[in-house]
Amino acid sequence: KFKALKAENSPLLQSVPTHFLLYTQAALAWHQNQHAQGLDLLQKRYAIAPEQNQFVMPYLFALIHQQQPALALRLFKKHFPDVVAGNDIANQLGQHLLLAKLYKLSNQASAYQTVYARLLTYRQSAGVFVPHHEVTWLALNNNQQEIDALLQKMLRDGWLPDYNDSIFSNTHY
């Protein structure tokens, strides 16, 4: 079936939007440990509308997983200037956590500390984050033992990482 999805002249694909086909092909490539191919497909998908935020997030995560945090950070800054400015942390918590991770991976200590301090202040007022954000928070703090315990609890509570959430769930967790 994967070969049928790859065939450009397949009648099955005539009505499938290009952006969805590229995402699906990237997910399959990623699942088959063909990460470079998956990254390439997500870059092509992003190129369909590079001025819009619609396709950037999966591409950012692929860049992170392929050890390209500097490019991921540059794209993040382009697409999410409000997050970089520190706005609306309550409604964009995941993006603020991602920004902190990108600064950390890019060895930008001062910028990382600024975002981390905002996150810490927010966490002190809001309390523990929802589990998938808490995992990222714990990773920022290099707390693998608590990450493992939280992931085990999430699994016991019925959470399952799958490609409906993110094509990177299995490799990320």
mmCIF file of N, CA and C in Angstrom, residues 2-80:
data_model
loop_
_atom_site.group_PDB
_atom_site.id
_atom_site.type_symbol
_atom_site.label_atom_id
_atom_site.label_comp_id
_atom_site.label_asym_id
_atom_site.label_seq_id
_atom_site.Cartn_x
_atom_site.Cartn_y
_atom_site.Cartn_z
ATOM 1 N N PHE A 2 2.003 1.191 0.685
ATOM 2 C CA PHE A 2 2.885 2.354 0.709
ATOM 3 C C PHE A 2 3.365 2.663 -0.698
ATOM 4 N N LYS A 3 3.648 1.615 -1.493
ATOM 5 C CA LYS A 3 4.080 1.854 -2.868
ATOM 6 C C LYS A 3 2.984 2.542 -3.664
ATOM 7 N N ALA A 4 1.724 2.167 -3.394
ATOM 8 C CA ALA A 4 0.612 2.824 -4.079
ATOM 9 C C ALA A 4 0.539 4.294 -3.689
ATOM 10 N N LEU A 5 0.832 4.607 -2.449
ATOM 11 C CA LEU A 5 0.818 6.001 -2.004
ATOM 12 C C LEU A 5 1.959 6.791 -2.631
ATOM 13 N N LYS A 6 3.031 6.118 -2.957
ATOM 14 C CA LYS A 6 4.184 6.807 -3.536
ATOM 15 C C LYS A 6 4.034 7.014 -5.038
ATOM 16 N N ALA A 7 3.209 6.210 -5.665
ATOM 17 C CA ALA A 7 3.059 6.313 -7.116
ATOM 18 C C ALA A 7 2.330 7.612 -7.463
ATOM 19 N N GLU A 8 2.999 8.467 -8.218
ATOM 20 C CA GLU A 8 2.436 9.786 -8.515
ATOM 21 C C GLU A 8 1.217 9.710 -9.416
ATOM 22 N N ASN A 9 1.113 8.686 -10.225
ATOM 23 C CA ASN A 9 -0.011 8.583 -11.143
ATOM 24 C C ASN A 9 -1.126 7.679 -10.613
ATOM 25 N N SER A 10 -1.088 7.343 -9.353
ATOM 26 C CA SER A 10 -2.085 6.468 -8.770
ATOM 27 C C SER A 10 -3.461 7.130 -8.777
ATOM 28 N N PRO A 11 -4.485 6.450 -9.301
ATOM 29 C CA PRO A 11 -5.840 7.014 -9.293
ATOM 30 C C PRO A 11 -6.332 7.268 -7.866
ATOM 31 N N LEU A 12 -5.858 6.481 -6.941
ATOM 32 C CA LEU A 12 -6.234 6.644 -5.539
ATOM 33 C C LEU A 12 -5.879 8.033 -5.023
ATOM 34 N N LEU A 13 -4.825 8.605 -5.554
ATOM 35 C CA LEU A 13 -4.324 9.872 -5.033
ATOM 36 C C LEU A 13 -4.824 11.096 -5.785
ATOM 37 N N GLN A 14 -5.611 10.916 -6.806
ATOM 38 C CA GLN A 14 -6.056 12.046 -7.626
ATOM 39 C C GLN A 14 -6.763 13.124 -6.799
ATOM 40 N N SER A 15 -7.534 12.703 -5.798
ATOM 41 C CA SER A 15 -8.319 13.674 -5.025
ATOM 42 C C SER A 15 -7.692 14.028 -3.680
ATOM 43 N N VAL A 16 -6.527 13.498 -3.383
ATOM 44 C CA VAL A 16 -5.882 13.763 -2.100
ATOM 45 C C VAL A 16 -5.072 15.054 -2.196
ATOM 46 N N PRO A 17 -5.331 16.019 -1.303
ATOM 47 C CA PRO A 17 -4.540 17.262 -1.345
ATOM 48 C C PRO A 17 -3.051 16.976 -1.160
ATOM 49 N N THR A 18 -2.240 17.697 -1.877
ATOM 50 C CA THR A 18 -0.786 17.487 -1.861
ATOM 51 C C THR A 18 -0.224 17.600 -0.449
ATOM 52 N N HIS A 19 -0.670 18.601 0.300
ATOM 53 C CA HIS A 19 -0.125 18.787 1.653
ATOM 54 C C HIS A 19 -0.420 17.595 2.548
ATOM 55 N N PHE A 20 -1.610 16.994 2.399
ATOM 56 C CA PHE A 20 -1.951 15.828 3.209
ATOM 57 C C PHE A 20 -1.154 14.609 2.762
ATOM 58 N N LEU A 21 -0.999 14.453 1.465
ATOM 59 C CA LEU A 21 -0.221 13.328 0.935
ATOM 60 C C LEU A 21 1.228 13.407 1.419
ATOM 61 N N LEU A 22 1.822 14.595 1.366
ATOM 62 C CA LEU A 22 3.202 14.751 1.830
ATOM 63 C C LEU A 22 3.328 14.436 3.319
ATOM 64 N N TYR A 23 2.356 14.881 4.112
ATOM 65 C CA TYR A 23 2.378 14.594 5.549
ATOM 66 C C TYR A 23 2.270 13.090 5.796
ATOM 67 N N THR A 24 1.369 12.444 5.075
ATOM 68 C CA THR A 24 1.181 10.999 5.238
ATOM 69 C C THR A 24 2.438 10.241 4.813
ATOM 70 N N GLN A 25 3.017 10.627 3.702
ATOM 71 C CA GLN A 25 4.252 9.984 3.247
ATOM 72 C C GLN A 25 5.384 10.216 4.257
ATOM 73 N N ALA A 26 5.446 11.413 4.824
ATOM 74 C CA ALA A 26 6.475 11.705 5.828
ATOM 75 C C ALA A 26 6.269 10.837 7.072
ATOM 76 N N ALA A 27 5.022 10.675 7.483
ATOM 77 C CA ALA A 27 4.730 9.831 8.651
ATOM 78 C C ALA A 27 5.157 8.389 8.396
ATOM 79 N N LEU A 28 4.861 7.896 7.215
ATOM 80 C CA LEU A 28 5.268 6.528 6.870
ATOM 81 C C LEU A 28 6.789 6.412 6.815
ATOM 82 N N ALA A 29 7.438 7.386 6.213
ATOM 83 C CA ALA A 29 8.905 7.361 6.149
ATOM 84 C C ALA A 29 9.489 7.385 7.553
ATOM 85 N N TRP A 30 8.950 8.253 8.408
ATOM 86 C CA TRP A 30 9.458 8.350 9.782
ATOM 87 C C TRP A 30 9.268 7.022 10.512
ATOM 88 N N HIS A 31 8.103 6.416 10.337
ATOM 89 C CA HIS A 31 7.811 5.128 10.977
ATOM 90 C C HIS A 31 8.780 4.043 10.506
ATOM 91 N N GLN A 32 9.234 4.137 9.274
ATOM 92 C CA GLN A 32 10.166 3.154 8.721
ATOM 93 C C GLN A 32 11.623 3.566 8.928
ATOM 94 N N ASN A 33 11.851 4.488 9.854
ATOM 95 C CA ASN A 33 13.195 4.978 10.200
ATOM 96 C C ASN A 33 13.929 5.590 9.014
ATOM 97 N N GLN A 34 13.187 6.144 8.089
ATOM 98 C CA GLN A 34 13.764 6.871 6.962
ATOM 99 C C GLN A 34 13.606 8.362 7.254
ATOM 100 N N HIS A 35 14.292 8.804 8.301
ATOM 101 C CA HIS A 35 14.100 10.145 8.830
ATOM 102 C C HIS A 35 14.507 11.243 7.858
ATOM 103 N N ALA A 36 15.573 11.050 7.120
ATOM 104 C CA ALA A 36 15.995 12.064 6.152
ATOM 105 C C ALA A 36 14.925 12.247 5.075
ATOM 106 N N GLN A 37 14.347 11.144 4.633
ATOM 107 C CA GLN A 37 13.277 11.226 3.638
ATOM 108 C C GLN A 37 12.052 11.906 4.245
ATOM 109 N N GLY A 38 11.723 11.570 5.485
ATOM 110 C CA GLY A 38 10.595 12.215 6.157
ATOM 111 C C GLY A 38 10.800 13.711 6.288
ATOM 112 N N LEU A 39 12.009 14.110 6.660
ATOM 113 C CA LEU A 39 12.334 15.535 6.767
ATOM 114 C C LEU A 39 12.175 16.223 5.418
ATOM 115 N N ASP A 40 12.663 15.588 4.367
ATOM 116 C CA ASP A 40 12.552 16.159 3.024
ATOM 117 C C ASP A 40 11.085 16.340 2.624
ATOM 118 N N LEU A 41 10.264 15.367 2.918
ATOM 119 C CA LEU A 41 8.838 15.457 2.578
ATOM 120 C C LEU A 41 8.151 16.577 3.373
ATOM 121 N N LEU A 42 8.514 16.728 4.637
ATOM 122 C CA LEU A 42 7.927 17.801 5.433
ATOM 123 C C LEU A 42 8.417 19.170 4.983
ATOM 124 N N GLN A 43 9.655 19.233 4.499
ATOM 125 C CA GLN A 43 10.159 20.494 3.951
ATOM 126 C C GLN A 43 9.384 20.855 2.680
ATOM 127 N N LYS A 44 9.112 19.879 1.850
ATOM 128 C CA LYS A 44 8.321 20.122 0.632
ATOM 129 C C LYS A 44 6.909 20.574 0.991
ATOM 130 N N ARG A 45 6.342 19.972 2.020
ATOM 131 C CA ARG A 45 5.008 20.361 2.475
ATOM 132 C C ARG A 45 5.031 21.797 2.982
ATOM 133 N N TYR A 46 6.030 22.125 3.767
ATOM 134 C CA TYR A 46 6.165 23.486 4.290
ATOM 135 C C TYR A 46 6.305 24.486 3.142
ATOM 136 N N ALA A 47 7.024 24.119 2.096
ATOM 137 C CA ALA A 47 7.266 25.014 0.962
ATOM 138 C C ALA A 47 5.987 25.358 0.198
ATOM 139 N N ILE A 48 4.941 24.596 0.388
ATOM 140 C CA ILE A 48 3.659 24.899 -0.262
ATOM 141 C C ILE A 48 3.134 26.258 0.202
ATOM 142 N N ALA A 49 3.324 26.573 1.479
ATOM 143 C CA ALA A 49 2.822 27.838 2.043
ATOM 144 C C ALA A 49 3.778 28.333 3.125
ATOM 145 N N PRO A 50 4.989 28.748 2.746
ATOM 146 C CA PRO A 50 5.998 29.099 3.750
ATOM 147 C C PRO A 50 5.716 30.388 4.524
ATOM 148 N N GLU A 51 4.763 31.166 4.091
ATOM 149 C CA GLU A 51 4.436 32.394 4.825
ATOM 150 C C GLU A 51 3.326 32.169 5.840
ATOM 151 N N GLN A 52 2.737 30.989 5.837
ATOM 152 C CA GLN A 52 1.657 30.674 6.770
ATOM 153 C C GLN A 52 2.171 29.730 7.850
ATOM 154 N N ASN A 53 1.485 29.700 8.969
ATOM 155 C CA ASN A 53 1.882 28.828 10.083
ATOM 156 C C ASN A 53 1.363 27.401 9.920
ATOM 157 N N GLN A 54 0.521 27.179 8.954
ATOM 158 C CA GLN A 54 -0.220 25.931 8.821
ATOM 159 C C GLN A 54 0.652 24.675 8.780
ATOM 160 N N PHE A 55 1.777 24.721 8.079
ATOM 161 C CA PHE A 55 2.553 23.499 7.877
ATOM 162 C C PHE A 55 3.899 23.489 8.598
ATOM 163 N N VAL A 56 4.176 24.485 9.402
ATOM 164 C CA VAL A 56 5.530 24.622 9.942
ATOM 165 C C VAL A 56 5.823 23.676 11.113
ATOM 166 N N MET A 57 4.855 23.424 11.984
ATOM 167 C CA MET A 57 5.156 22.705 13.222
ATOM 168 C C MET A 57 5.730 21.299 12.996
ATOM 169 N N PRO A 58 5.138 20.457 12.150
ATOM 170 C CA PRO A 58 5.764 19.147 11.930
ATOM 171 C C PRO A 58 7.187 19.263 11.367
ATOM 172 N N TYR A 59 7.395 20.252 10.519
ATOM 173 C CA TYR A 59 8.731 20.478 9.964
ATOM 174 C C TYR A 59 9.703 20.867 11.076
ATOM 175 N N LEU A 60 9.266 21.723 11.993
ATOM 176 C CA LEU A 60 10.122 22.105 13.129
ATOM 177 C C LEU A 60 10.532 20.879 13.942
ATOM 178 N N PHE A 61 9.568 20.021 14.254
ATOM 179 C CA PHE A 61 9.881 18.834 15.045
ATOM 180 C C PHE A 61 10.818 17.891 14.292
ATOM 181 N N ALA A 62 10.638 17.774 12.982
ATOM 182 C CA ALA A 62 11.547 16.934 12.197
ATOM 183 C C ALA A 62 12.962 17.501 12.247
ATOM 184 N N LEU A 63 13.082 18.814 12.135
ATOM 185 C CA LEU A 63 14.404 19.443 12.223
ATOM 186 C C LEU A 63 15.045 19.171 13.583
ATOM 187 N N ILE A 64 14.268 19.251 14.642
ATOM 188 C CA ILE A 64 14.793 18.964 15.981
ATOM 189 C C ILE A 64 15.286 17.522 16.053
ATOM 190 N N HIS A 65 14.467 16.611 15.572
ATOM 191 C CA HIS A 65 14.842 15.189 15.624
ATOM 192 C C HIS A 65 16.034 14.867 14.721
ATOM 193 N N GLN A 66 16.291 15.711 13.750
ATOM 194 C CA GLN A 66 17.440 15.518 12.864
ATOM 195 C C GLN A 66 18.609 16.426 13.260
ATOM 196 N N GLN A 67 18.605 16.887 14.508
ATOM 197 C CA GLN A 67 19.690 17.702 15.072
ATOM 198 C C GLN A 67 19.960 18.969 14.263
ATOM 199 N N GLN A 68 18.892 19.659 13.907
ATOM 200 C CA GLN A 68 19.010 20.941 13.212
ATOM 201 C C GLN A 68 18.245 22.023 13.979
ATOM 202 N N PRO A 69 18.570 22.218 15.261
ATOM 203 C CA PRO A 69 17.790 23.168 16.063
ATOM 204 C C PRO A 69 17.943 24.627 15.628
ATOM 205 N N ALA A 70 19.070 24.998 15.042
ATOM 206 C CA ALA A 70 19.254 26.394 14.631
ATOM 207 C C ALA A 70 18.249 26.772 13.537
ATOM 208 N N LEU A 71 18.069 25.906 12.551
ATOM 209 C CA LEU A 71 17.086 26.170 11.503
ATOM 210 C C LEU A 71 15.675 26.138 12.085
ATOM 211 N N ALA A 72 15.416 25.199 12.962
ATOM 212 C CA ALA A 72 14.103 25.122 13.606
ATOM 213 C C ALA A 72 13.811 26.408 14.383
ATOM 214 N N LEU A 73 14.808 26.911 15.093
ATOM 215 C CA LEU A 73 14.633 28.143 15.860
ATOM 216 C C LEU A 73 14.380 29.328 14.931
ATOM 217 N N ARG A 74 15.107 29.404 13.854
ATOM 218 C CA ARG A 74 14.920 30.503 12.902
ATOM 219 C C ARG A 74 13.485 30.489 12.346
ATOM 220 N N LEU A 75 12.992 29.315 11.989
ATOM 221 C CA LEU A 75 11.624 29.204 11.486
ATOM 222 C C LEU A 75 10.603 29.504 12.578
ATOM 223 N N PHE A 76 10.876 29.054 13.790
ATOM 224 C CA PHE A 76 9.969 29.333 14.901
ATOM 225 C C PHE A 76 9.836 30.836 15.100
ATOM 226 N N LYS A 77 10.954 31.538 15.110
ATOM 227 C CA LYS A 77 10.931 32.998 15.295
ATOM 228 C C LYS A 77 10.142 33.683 14.179
ATOM 229 N N LYS A 78 10.273 33.179 12.966
ATOM 230 C CA LYS A 78 9.548 33.745 11.832
ATOM 231 C C LYS A 78 8.043 33.573 12.002
ATOM 232 N N HIS A 79 7.624 32.394 12.437
ATOM 233 C CA HIS A 79 6.207 32.057 12.473
ATOM 234 C C HIS A 79 5.504 32.413 13.778
ATOM 235 N N PHE A 80 6.245 32.539 14.854
ATOM 236 C CA PHE A 80 5.601 32.755 16.149
ATOM 237 C C PHE A 80 6.243 33.902 16.923
#
